[in-house]
mmCIF file of C-alpha atoms in Angstrom:
data_model
loop_
_atom_site.group_PDB
_atom_site.id
_atom_site.type_symbol
_atom_site.label_atom_id
_atom_site.label_comp_id
_atom_site.label_asym_id
_atom_site.label_seq_id
_atom_site.Cartn_x
_atom_site.Cartn_y
_atom_site.Cartn_z
ATOM 1 C CA MET Y 1 83.517 21.619 163.828
ATOM 2 C CA LYS Y 2 87.084 20.477 163.112
ATOM 3 C CA GLN Y 3 85.872 18.634 159.995
ATOM 4 C CA LEU Y 4 83.881 21.696 158.921
ATOM 5 C CA LEU Y 5 86.901 23.965 159.305
ATOM 6 C CA SER Y 6 89.097 21.547 157.403
ATOM 7 C CA ALA Y 7 86.624 21.451 154.533
ATOM 8 C CA PHE Y 8 86.751 25.230 154.326
ATOM 9 C CA CYS Y 9 90.482 25.244 154.132
ATOM 10 C CA LEU Y 10 91.796 22.699 151.666
ATOM 11 C CA VAL Y 11 91.362 24.187 148.208
ATOM 12 C CA TYR Y 12 91.842 27.799 149.242
ATOM 13 C CA ALA Y 13 95.218 27.026 150.741
ATOM 14 C CA ILE Y 14 96.341 25.403 147.501
ATOM 15 C CA LEU Y 15 94.977 28.005 145.084
ATOM 16 C CA TRP Y 16 95.290 31.250 147.011
ATOM 17 C CA LEU Y 17 98.251 30.898 149.380
ATOM 18 C CA PRO Y 18 100.331 33.371 147.344
ATOM 19 C CA LEU Y 19 97.711 36.071 147.972
ATOM 20 C CA ILE Y 20 97.627 35.769 151.753
ATOM 21 C CA ALA Y 21 97.882 39.141 153.471
ATOM 22 C CA ASP Y 22 95.904 40.880 156.208
ATOM 23 C CA GLY Y 23 92.636 39.557 154.785
ATOM 24 C CA THR Y 24 93.622 35.953 155.443
ATOM 25 C CA SER Y 25 95.463 34.263 158.261
ATOM 26 C CA LYS Y 26 98.746 32.462 157.832
ATOM 27 C CA GLU Y 27 96.740 29.255 157.588
ATOM 28 C CA GLY Y 28 94.918 30.629 154.543
ATOM 29 C CA CYS Y 29 91.555 31.252 156.216
ATOM 30 C CA PHE Y 30 89.583 34.355 155.381
ATOM 31 C CA THR Y 31 89.675 36.686 158.372
ATOM 32 C CA THR Y 32 87.363 39.350 156.956
ATOM 33 C CA LEU Y 33 83.815 38.878 155.603
ATOM 34 C CA PHE Y 34 81.401 41.297 153.940
ATOM 35 C CA GLN Y 35 77.780 40.155 153.661
ATOM 36 C CA PHE Y 36 75.054 41.612 151.415
ATOM 37 C CA GLY Y 37 71.466 40.400 151.114
ATOM 38 C CA ALA Y 38 68.091 40.337 152.844
ATOM 39 C CA SER Y 39 66.527 38.786 155.965
ATOM 40 C CA LEU Y 40 68.168 35.373 155.585
ATOM 41 C CA PHE Y 41 71.510 37.145 156.165
ATOM 42 C CA ASP Y 42 70.518 40.285 158.123
ATOM 43 C CA THR Y 43 72.274 40.503 161.498
ATOM 44 C CA GLY Y 44 70.348 43.598 162.589
ATOM 45 C CA ASN Y 45 70.255 46.389 159.997
ATOM 46 C CA ALA Y 46 66.482 46.296 159.500
ATOM 47 C CA VAL Y 47 65.809 46.806 163.208
ATOM 48 C CA ILE Y 48 68.098 49.853 163.218
ATOM 49 C CA ALA Y 49 66.855 51.265 159.889
ATOM 50 C CA PHE Y 50 63.175 51.143 160.784
ATOM 51 C CA PRO Y 51 62.968 51.859 164.536
ATOM 52 C CA LEU Y 52 59.274 52.786 164.406
ATOM 53 C CA LEU Y 53 58.299 49.370 163.083
ATOM 54 C CA VAL Y 54 57.862 46.483 165.473
ATOM 55 C CA PHE Y 55 60.113 43.839 163.951
ATOM 56 C CA GLN Y 56 59.595 40.217 164.856
ATOM 57 C CA PRO Y 57 63.247 39.470 165.753
ATOM 58 C CA THR Y 58 63.134 42.031 168.565
ATOM 59 C CA ARG Y 59 60.724 39.762 170.451
ATOM 60 C CA PRO Y 60 60.940 36.315 172.030
ATOM 61 C CA PRO Y 61 61.066 33.513 171.023
ATOM 62 C CA TYR Y 62 63.457 34.780 168.322
ATOM 63 C CA GLY Y 63 66.984 33.969 169.452
ATOM 64 C CA SER Y 64 65.760 31.268 171.848
ATOM 65 C CA THR Y 65 68.293 28.706 170.581
ATOM 66 C CA PHE Y 66 71.103 31.278 170.353
ATOM 67 C CA PRO Y 67 71.985 33.489 172.160
ATOM 68 C CA GLY Y 68 68.959 32.897 174.415
ATOM 69 C CA TYR Y 69 67.288 36.243 173.697
ATOM 70 C CA PRO Y 70 66.232 38.186 170.560
ATOM 71 C CA ALA Y 71 69.376 39.081 168.605
ATOM 72 C CA HIS Y 72 67.696 40.932 165.702
ATOM 73 C CA ARG Y 73 67.995 37.867 163.455
ATOM 74 C CA PHE Y 74 65.072 36.190 161.701
ATOM 75 C CA SER Y 75 65.670 32.789 163.283
ATOM 76 C CA ASP Y 76 65.678 30.966 166.585
ATOM 77 C CA GLY Y 77 69.464 31.148 166.459
ATOM 78 C CA LYS Y 78 72.269 31.750 163.997
ATOM 79 C CA LEU Y 79 72.109 32.561 160.299
ATOM 80 C CA ILE Y 80 74.245 30.985 157.575
ATOM 81 C CA ILE Y 81 76.734 33.856 157.788
ATOM 82 C CA ASP Y 82 77.021 33.317 161.555
ATOM 83 C CA HIS Y 83 77.854 29.656 161.088
ATOM 84 C CA LEU Y 84 80.431 30.545 158.432
ATOM 85 C CA ALA Y 85 81.997 33.068 160.816
ATOM 86 C CA ASP Y 86 82.137 30.346 163.479
ATOM 87 C CA ALA Y 87 83.948 28.063 161.054
ATOM 88 C CA PHE Y 88 86.559 30.780 160.477
ATOM 89 C CA LYS Y 89 86.738 31.385 164.238
ATOM 90 C CA LEU Y 90 85.655 34.987 163.711
ATOM 91 C CA GLU Y 91 83.418 37.257 165.724
ATOM 92 C CA LEU Y 92 79.863 37.344 164.381
ATOM 93 C CA LEU Y 93 79.324 40.211 161.942
ATOM 94 C CA HIS Y 94 77.789 43.400 163.286
ATOM 95 C CA PRO Y 95 75.241 45.290 161.171
ATOM 96 C CA TYR Y 96 76.649 48.186 159.160
ATOM 97 C CA LEU Y 97 74.181 50.754 160.510
ATOM 98 C CA GLU Y 98 75.483 50.131 164.005
ATOM 99 C CA SER Y 99 78.859 51.544 162.945
ATOM 100 C CA LEU Y 100 77.474 54.965 162.018
ATOM 101 C CA VAL Y 101 77.626 56.253 165.596
ATOM 102 C CA PRO Y 102 81.365 56.203 166.418
ATOM 103 C CA GLU Y 103 80.991 57.011 170.117
ATOM 104 C CA ALA Y 104 78.427 54.282 170.681
ATOM 105 C CA THR Y 105 80.498 51.859 168.620
ATOM 106 C CA ILE Y 106 83.626 52.417 170.682
ATOM 107 C CA LYS Y 107 81.697 52.391 173.959
ATOM 108 C CA ALA Y 108 80.043 49.091 173.069
ATOM 109 C CA GLY Y 109 83.390 47.573 172.141
ATOM 110 C CA ARG Y 110 82.331 46.808 168.576
ATOM 111 C CA ASP Y 111 85.053 45.549 166.269
ATOM 112 C CA TYR Y 112 84.650 45.736 162.483
ATOM 113 C CA ARG Y 113 88.118 44.520 161.571
ATOM 114 C CA ARG Y 114 86.669 41.130 160.671
ATOM 115 C CA GLY Y 115 83.924 42.506 158.451
ATOM 116 C CA VAL Y 116 80.440 43.969 158.323
ATOM 117 C CA CYS Y 117 76.942 42.868 157.407
ATOM 118 C CA PHE Y 118 75.116 45.135 154.931
ATOM 119 C CA SER Y 119 72.069 42.858 154.500
ATOM 120 C CA VAL Y 120 68.616 44.250 155.264
ATOM 121 C CA ALA Y 121 65.411 42.287 155.730
ATOM 122 C CA SER Y 122 63.022 42.543 152.736
ATOM 123 C CA ALA Y 123 65.730 44.076 150.521
ATOM 124 C CA THR Y 124 65.335 43.593 146.773
ATOM 125 C CA ALA Y 125 67.767 43.479 143.881
ATOM 126 C CA LEU Y 126 65.624 45.710 141.675
ATOM 127 C CA SER Y 127 64.812 49.313 142.518
ATOM 128 C CA VAL Y 128 61.510 50.474 143.983
ATOM 129 C CA GLU Y 129 60.620 51.941 140.583
ATOM 130 C CA GLU Y 130 61.344 48.661 138.815
ATOM 131 C CA LEU Y 131 59.101 46.825 141.286
ATOM 132 C CA ASP Y 132 56.123 49.150 140.922
ATOM 133 C CA PHE Y 133 53.609 46.745 139.430
ATOM 134 C CA THR Y 134 50.517 48.848 140.081
ATOM 135 C CA GLY Y 135 47.742 48.532 137.522
ATOM 136 C CA PRO Y 136 44.344 46.943 136.958
ATOM 137 C CA GLY Y 137 43.960 43.842 139.092
ATOM 138 C CA ARG Y 138 47.285 44.434 140.851
ATOM 139 C CA LYS Y 139 47.963 44.980 144.540
ATOM 140 C CA LYS Y 140 50.089 47.867 145.751
ATOM 141 C CA MET Y 141 52.937 46.443 147.837
ATOM 142 C CA ALA Y 142 54.996 48.207 150.488
ATOM 143 C CA LEU Y 143 58.616 48.199 149.320
ATOM 144 C CA ASN Y 144 61.889 48.488 151.196
ATOM 145 C CA PRO Y 145 63.976 51.370 149.755
ATOM 146 C CA LEU Y 146 67.213 49.797 151.062
ATOM 147 C CA THR Y 147 67.900 47.793 147.917
ATOM 148 C CA LEU Y 148 71.018 46.099 146.572
ATOM 149 C CA ASP Y 149 72.223 49.422 145.167
ATOM 150 C CA VAL Y 150 71.860 51.118 148.555
ATOM 151 C CA GLN Y 151 73.828 48.348 150.223
ATOM 152 C CA PHE Y 152 76.649 48.906 147.750
ATOM 153 C CA GLU Y 153 76.543 52.633 148.597
ATOM 154 C CA TRP Y 154 76.874 51.669 152.259
ATOM 155 C CA PHE Y 155 79.878 49.547 151.388
ATOM 156 C CA GLU Y 156 81.458 52.463 149.523
ATOM 157 C CA SER Y 157 80.927 54.697 152.554
ATOM 158 C CA PHE Y 158 82.418 52.103 154.863
ATOM 159 C CA ARG Y 159 85.370 51.636 152.529
ATOM 160 C CA GLN Y 160 85.942 55.394 152.441
ATOM 161 C CA ARG Y 161 86.083 55.465 156.224
ATOM 162 C CA VAL Y 162 88.736 52.758 156.144
ATOM 163 C CA PHE Y 163 90.830 54.864 153.784
ATOM 164 C CA GLU Y 164 90.289 58.014 155.849
ATOM 165 C CA SER Y 165 90.831 56.242 159.198
ATOM 166 C CA GLY Y 166 89.806 58.675 161.947
ATOM 167 C CA ASN Y 167 88.727 57.794 165.479
ATOM 168 C CA LEU Y 168 87.443 54.376 164.372
ATOM 169 C CA SER Y 169 90.715 53.247 162.788
ATOM 170 C CA ALA Y 170 91.439 50.836 165.634
ATOM 171 C CA VAL Y 171 88.237 48.895 164.965
ATOM 172 C CA LEU Y 172 88.158 49.042 161.145
ATOM 173 C CA PRO Y 173 89.742 46.531 158.744
ATOM 174 C CA SER Y 174 92.939 47.449 156.952
ATOM 175 C CA LYS Y 175 93.055 48.145 153.218
ATOM 176 C CA GLU Y 176 94.810 44.806 152.741
ATOM 177 C CA ALA Y 177 92.119 43.004 154.697
ATOM 178 C CA MET Y 178 89.405 44.485 152.500
ATOM 179 C CA ALA Y 179 91.239 43.460 149.337
ATOM 180 C CA ASN Y 180 91.625 39.868 150.516
ATOM 181 C CA ALA Y 181 88.259 39.485 152.250
ATOM 182 C CA LEU Y 182 85.466 37.135 151.223
ATOM 183 C CA TYR Y 183 82.476 39.007 149.763
ATOM 184 C CA LEU Y 184 79.077 37.297 150.033
ATOM 185 C CA PRO Y 185 76.164 38.641 147.978
ATOM 186 C CA GLY Y 186 73.223 36.829 149.546
ATOM 187 C CA GLU Y 187 69.722 35.795 148.527
ATOM 188 C CA PHE Y 188 68.835 38.790 146.330
ATOM 189 C CA GLY Y 189 65.773 37.914 144.274
ATOM 190 C CA VAL Y 190 63.735 36.290 147.038
ATOM 191 C CA ASN Y 191 61.903 39.520 147.815
ATOM 192 C CA ASP Y 192 61.689 40.649 144.198
ATOM 193 C CA TYR Y 193 59.730 37.494 143.392
ATOM 194 C CA ARG Y 194 57.663 37.786 146.589
ATOM 195 C CA VAL Y 195 56.601 41.312 145.654
ATOM 196 C CA ALA Y 196 55.784 40.223 142.108
ATOM 197 C CA LEU Y 197 53.771 37.188 143.217
ATOM 198 C CA LEU Y 198 51.755 39.077 145.816
ATOM 199 C CA SER Y 199 51.199 41.990 143.432
ATOM 200 C CA GLY Y 200 49.373 39.609 141.145
ATOM 201 C CA LEU Y 201 51.846 39.059 138.318
ATOM 202 C CA SER Y 202 51.595 35.724 136.551
ATOM 203 C CA VAL Y 203 54.374 33.177 136.826
ATOM 204 C CA ALA Y 204 55.178 33.748 133.151
ATOM 205 C CA GLU Y 205 55.511 37.504 133.751
ATOM 206 C CA ILE Y 206 57.754 36.952 136.763
ATOM 207 C CA LYS Y 207 60.031 34.572 134.887
ATOM 208 C CA LYS Y 208 60.685 37.388 132.418
ATOM 209 C CA LYS Y 209 61.963 39.490 135.344
ATOM 210 C CA VAL Y 210 64.557 36.910 136.405
ATOM 211 C CA PRO Y 211 67.296 38.046 133.949
ATOM 212 C CA SER Y 212 67.015 41.613 135.304
ATOM 213 C CA VAL Y 213 67.445 40.390 138.877
ATOM 214 C CA VAL Y 214 70.436 38.237 137.930
ATOM 215 C CA LEU Y 215 72.017 41.162 136.056
ATOM 216 C CA LYS Y 216 71.816 43.318 139.197
ATOM 217 C CA ILE Y 217 73.644 40.647 141.201
ATOM 218 C CA VAL Y 218 76.350 40.226 138.566
ATOM 219 C CA THR Y 219 76.725 44.005 138.376
ATOM 220 C CA LEU Y 220 77.219 44.121 142.156
ATOM 221 C CA VAL Y 221 80.088 41.634 141.857
ATOM 222 C CA LYS Y 222 81.636 43.746 139.076
ATOM 223 C CA LYS Y 223 81.351 46.916 141.159
ATOM 224 C CA LEU Y 224 82.929 45.224 144.155
ATOM 225 C CA HIS Y 225 85.702 43.956 141.879
ATOM 226 C CA GLU Y 226 86.364 47.524 140.741
ATOM 227 C CA THR Y 227 86.980 48.485 144.378
ATOM 228 C CA GLY Y 228 89.608 45.741 144.705
ATOM 229 C CA ALA Y 229 87.549 42.752 145.907
ATOM 230 C CA ARG Y 230 88.715 39.427 144.470
ATOM 231 C CA ASN Y 231 87.057 36.633 146.499
ATOM 232 C CA PHE Y 232 83.307 36.014 146.200
ATOM 233 C CA LEU Y 233 80.728 33.498 147.323
ATOM 234 C CA VAL Y 234 77.514 34.457 145.525
ATOM 235 C CA VAL Y 235 74.570 32.721 147.188
ATOM 236 C CA GLY Y 236 71.399 31.877 145.277
ATOM 237 C CA VAL Y 237 67.798 31.651 146.484
ATOM 238 C CA PRO Y 238 66.086 28.843 148.416
ATOM 239 C CA PRO Y 239 62.998 26.962 147.175
ATOM 240 C CA GLN Y 240 60.499 29.228 148.904
ATOM 241 C CA GLY Y 241 57.582 27.371 147.347
ATOM 242 C CA CYS Y 242 58.139 25.007 150.284
ATOM 243 C CA SER Y 243 57.715 27.782 152.870
ATOM 244 C CA PRO Y 244 54.734 28.094 155.221
ATOM 245 C CA PHE Y 245 54.300 31.654 153.898
ATOM 246 C CA TYR Y 246 53.578 30.726 150.286
ATOM 247 C CA LEU Y 247 51.735 27.537 151.177
ATOM 248 C CA THR Y 248 49.342 29.683 153.210
ATOM 249 C CA MET Y 249 49.109 32.727 150.947
ATOM 250 C CA LEU Y 250 48.936 31.097 147.497
ATOM 251 C CA ASN Y 251 47.116 28.232 145.858
ATOM 252 C CA GLY Y 252 48.542 25.951 143.199
ATOM 253 C CA SER Y 253 49.734 22.472 142.378
ATOM 254 C CA LYS Y 254 52.187 20.889 144.782
ATOM 255 C CA ASP Y 255 54.955 18.385 144.291
ATOM 256 C CA GLU Y 256 55.598 15.222 146.296
ATOM 257 C CA TYR Y 257 57.260 17.302 149.029
ATOM 258 C CA ASN Y 258 54.189 19.555 149.409
ATOM 259 C CA CYS Y 259 55.981 22.519 147.767
ATOM 260 C CA LEU Y 260 54.239 24.880 145.341
ATOM 261 C CA VAL Y 261 55.504 23.883 141.912
ATOM 262 C CA GLU Y 262 55.196 27.218 140.101
ATOM 263 C CA VAL Y 263 56.770 29.242 142.906
ATOM 264 C CA ASN Y 264 59.746 26.893 142.946
ATOM 265 C CA GLU Y 265 60.001 27.064 139.167
ATOM 266 C CA ILE Y 266 60.724 30.785 139.504
ATOM 267 C CA HIS Y 267 63.397 30.246 142.144
ATOM 268 C CA HIS Y 268 64.975 27.355 140.241
ATOM 269 C CA LEU Y 269 65.111 29.461 137.075
ATOM 270 C CA HIS Y 270 66.895 32.152 139.084
ATOM 271 C CA GLU Y 271 69.517 29.640 140.252
ATOM 272 C CA THR Y 272 70.079 28.359 136.735
ATOM 273 C CA LYS Y 273 70.494 31.793 135.173
ATOM 274 C CA LEU Y 274 72.670 33.093 138.008
ATOM 275 C CA LYS Y 275 74.934 30.061 137.770
ATOM 276 C CA MET Y 276 75.343 30.586 134.005
ATOM 277 C CA ALA Y 277 75.962 34.318 134.416
ATOM 278 C CA LEU Y 278 78.694 33.684 136.997
ATOM 279 C CA ARG Y 279 80.376 31.195 134.668
ATOM 280 C CA ASP Y 280 80.621 33.975 132.082
ATOM 281 C CA LEU Y 281 81.842 36.411 134.715
ATOM 282 C CA ARG Y 282 84.688 34.088 135.716
ATOM 283 C CA GLU Y 283 85.944 34.276 132.145
ATOM 284 C CA GLN Y 284 85.859 38.077 132.304
ATOM 285 C CA LEU Y 285 87.432 38.428 135.768
ATOM 286 C CA ARG Y 286 90.184 35.841 135.641
ATOM 287 C CA ASP Y 287 92.039 37.471 138.521
ATOM 288 C CA SER Y 288 89.160 36.629 140.870
ATOM 289 C CA ASN Y 289 87.840 33.656 142.818
ATOM 290 C CA ILE Y 290 84.091 33.701 142.053
ATOM 291 C CA MET Y 291 82.152 30.884 143.700
ATOM 292 C CA PHE Y 292 78.430 30.143 143.478
ATOM 293 C CA GLY Y 293 76.554 28.672 146.435
ATOM 294 C CA ASP Y 294 73.534 26.803 145.075
ATOM 295 C CA TYR Y 295 71.123 27.565 147.903
ATOM 296 C CA TYR Y 296 68.192 26.002 146.040
ATOM 297 C CA ARG Y 297 69.728 22.551 145.623
ATOM 298 C CA ALA Y 298 71.315 22.536 149.072
ATOM 299 C CA PHE Y 299 67.971 23.420 150.673
ATOM 300 C CA MET Y 300 66.043 20.899 148.575
ATOM 301 C CA SER Y 301 68.390 18.128 149.669
ATOM 302 C CA VAL Y 302 67.013 18.633 153.193
ATOM 303 C CA ILE Y 303 63.404 19.060 152.060
ATOM 304 C CA LYS Y 304 63.617 15.734 150.216
ATOM 305 C CA HIS Y 305 65.269 13.795 153.037
ATOM 306 C CA PRO Y 306 64.656 15.597 156.364
ATOM 307 C CA ALA Y 307 65.124 12.447 158.460
ATOM 308 C CA LYS Y 308 68.678 12.140 157.120
ATOM 309 C CA TYR Y 309 69.455 15.344 159.031
ATOM 310 C CA GLY Y 310 67.482 14.478 162.153
ATOM 311 C CA MET Y 311 64.524 16.636 161.120
ATOM 312 C CA LYS Y 312 60.848 15.713 161.053
ATOM 313 C CA VAL Y 313 58.859 18.713 159.769
ATOM 314 C CA ARG Y 314 59.549 20.257 156.366
ATOM 315 C CA ASN Y 315 56.656 22.671 155.593
ATOM 316 C CA VAL Y 316 55.198 23.764 158.938
ATOM 317 C CA ALA Y 317 56.656 26.714 160.874
ATOM 318 C CA CYS Y 318 58.022 26.019 164.340
ATOM 319 C CA CYS Y 319 56.765 29.425 165.472
ATOM 320 C CA GLY Y 320 53.531 30.956 164.222
ATOM 321 C CA GLY Y 321 49.889 31.763 164.800
ATOM 322 C CA GLY Y 322 48.233 28.485 163.864
ATOM 323 C CA GLY Y 323 46.698 27.054 160.740
ATOM 324 C CA GLU Y 324 47.727 24.154 158.555
ATOM 325 C CA TYR Y 325 51.286 25.454 158.208
ATOM 326 C CA ASN Y 326 51.348 27.371 161.515
ATOM 327 C CA TYR Y 327 51.311 30.723 159.749
ATOM 328 C CA ASN Y 328 48.693 33.362 160.369
ATOM 329 C CA PRO Y 329 49.384 36.890 159.045
ATOM 330 C CA ALA Y 330 47.347 38.292 161.946
ATOM 331 C CA ALA Y 331 49.362 36.407 164.565
ATOM 332 C CA VAL Y 332 52.946 36.091 163.343
ATOM 333 C CA CYS Y 333 55.775 34.587 165.350
ATOM 334 C CA GLY Y 334 56.734 36.847 168.224
ATOM 335 C CA THR Y 335 53.230 38.126 168.924
ATOM 336 C CA SER Y 336 51.190 37.126 171.973
ATOM 337 C CA SER Y 337 48.878 34.972 169.839
ATOM 338 C CA SER Y 338 51.653 32.879 168.323
ATOM 339 C CA ARG Y 339 52.990 29.585 169.597
ATOM 340 C CA ARG Y 340 56.400 27.940 169.423
ATOM 341 C CA CYS Y 341 57.119 24.269 168.850
ATOM 342 C CA SER Y 342 58.993 22.366 171.555
ATOM 343 C CA GLU Y 343 61.778 21.077 169.277
ATOM 344 C CA ALA Y 344 63.011 23.699 166.801
ATOM 345 C CA GLU Y 345 65.825 21.364 165.776
ATOM 346 C CA SER Y 346 63.224 19.055 164.188
ATOM 347 C CA TYR Y 347 61.884 21.797 161.895
ATOM 348 C CA VAL Y 348 63.172 23.167 158.602
ATOM 349 C CA TYR Y 349 61.324 26.477 159.010
ATOM 350 C CA TRP Y 350 61.503 28.620 162.121
ATOM 351 C CA ASP Y 351 58.731 31.011 161.066
ATOM 352 C CA ASP Y 352 56.743 31.483 157.874
ATOM 353 C CA PHE Y 353 59.721 32.438 155.706
ATOM 354 C CA HIS Y 354 62.974 31.804 157.561
ATOM 355 C CA PRO Y 355 64.895 28.611 158.412
ATOM 356 C CA THR Y 356 65.798 27.330 161.836
ATOM 357 C CA ASP Y 357 69.283 27.570 163.296
ATOM 358 C CA VAL Y 358 69.899 23.896 162.562
ATOM 359 C CA LEU Y 359 68.902 24.254 158.898
ATOM 360 C CA ASN Y 360 71.201 27.283 158.544
ATOM 361 C CA LYS Y 361 74.031 25.251 160.044
ATOM 362 C CA ILE Y 362 73.390 22.407 157.584
ATOM 363 C CA ILE Y 363 73.458 24.780 154.585
ATOM 364 C CA ALA Y 364 76.656 26.441 155.835
ATOM 365 C CA ALA Y 365 78.299 23.042 156.186
ATOM 366 C CA LYS Y 366 77.236 22.060 152.673
ATOM 367 C CA PHE Y 367 78.736 25.223 151.216
ATOM 368 C CA ALA Y 368 81.891 24.617 153.235
ATOM 369 C CA SER Y 369 82.291 21.103 151.861
ATOM 370 C CA GLY Y 370 81.978 22.350 148.283
ATOM 371 C CA LYS Y 371 79.165 19.917 147.472
ATOM 372 C CA TYR Y 372 76.827 22.708 146.384
ATOM 373 C CA VAL Y 373 79.498 25.188 145.352
ATOM 374 C CA GLU Y 374 80.615 25.899 141.804
ATOM 375 C CA PRO Y 375 83.265 25.536 140.399
ATOM 376 C CA PRO Y 376 83.229 21.834 141.374
ATOM 377 C CA ASN Y 377 85.625 20.643 144.061
ATOM 378 C CA VAL Y 378 86.216 24.168 145.323
ATOM 379 C CA SER Y 379 85.454 24.997 148.950
ATOM 380 C CA LEU Y 380 85.799 28.283 150.793
ATOM 381 C CA GLY Y 381 89.198 27.420 152.063
ATOM 382 C CA CYS Y 382 91.573 27.187 154.999
ATOM 383 C CA SER Y 383 94.583 24.928 155.318
#
């Protein structure tokens, strides 16, 4: 952990020490984080937003590695954002929707001074209207209305509460902390492409949608910049063609790592276009620190060499309802018909779509070291 923390700190201390205020400690570490995204970064908003739905992470064995019981996260333990918070020695981020009941928040001892998670499972970058692909030969998909734009609206509401203070002022971040915080737009695009693929769009049609998804992410960064945000880690999408979900649900040619080639082509195209768009954005917003976390390449480095990281199983879910990849839509992880592997630390995937705690920790460490972060040789930073 000491090496991980040191990797976070080096470049930030050199480049951003003059900007240190409430948002960073005297050592240069970020002390406030704001996360946006979907299930790979959701610390509990989906469970609160849709109480009538039976969400998997409310049931065992979710949370079995950490904290030992279901913690409303789609994993056996911590998410990438949790491991990043650990590296900064911060409290794990609470879901935004939890903060909407002031009395309960104060009673529960919740503290939002170190940031908030706005991510929601199944969230998309594009609007519900933009993802309506109904037509001849197409499937009608259920869509989550809590999109990227809604998450930004939540952020605006939260920010307004900071400026208005009120009875939550003791547990809200300061204005300075918000200005100097690290903002993390997560894996937007993953669910857009999932909806498109399952609706029946061709790979060629979906690739044409990628620029629109990337534009929404870039626009989010611009909007956050307009509110005063200056430090960003924009995270890409993983190679979900390797996931038990797609390997079970779709047919197609596979590569040497047993990943669906065409599905990964979509996700790789997303990474490429997002990386290029952020390069242009850095030229426009020269007063900002805009970093790109290449989730695709970081994830693939484990898929290609799992043994290097002490892992044995790359494409089969640790927890699921059986089948070649241990995924059965009728018996998903958390139901009575599902089964859990004995060694989650040996698996890349926890369930059909989401990584294990150990994989999330590996990705967080890679981002911290700067190996899969652009600009080159820039890490998230503490001294």
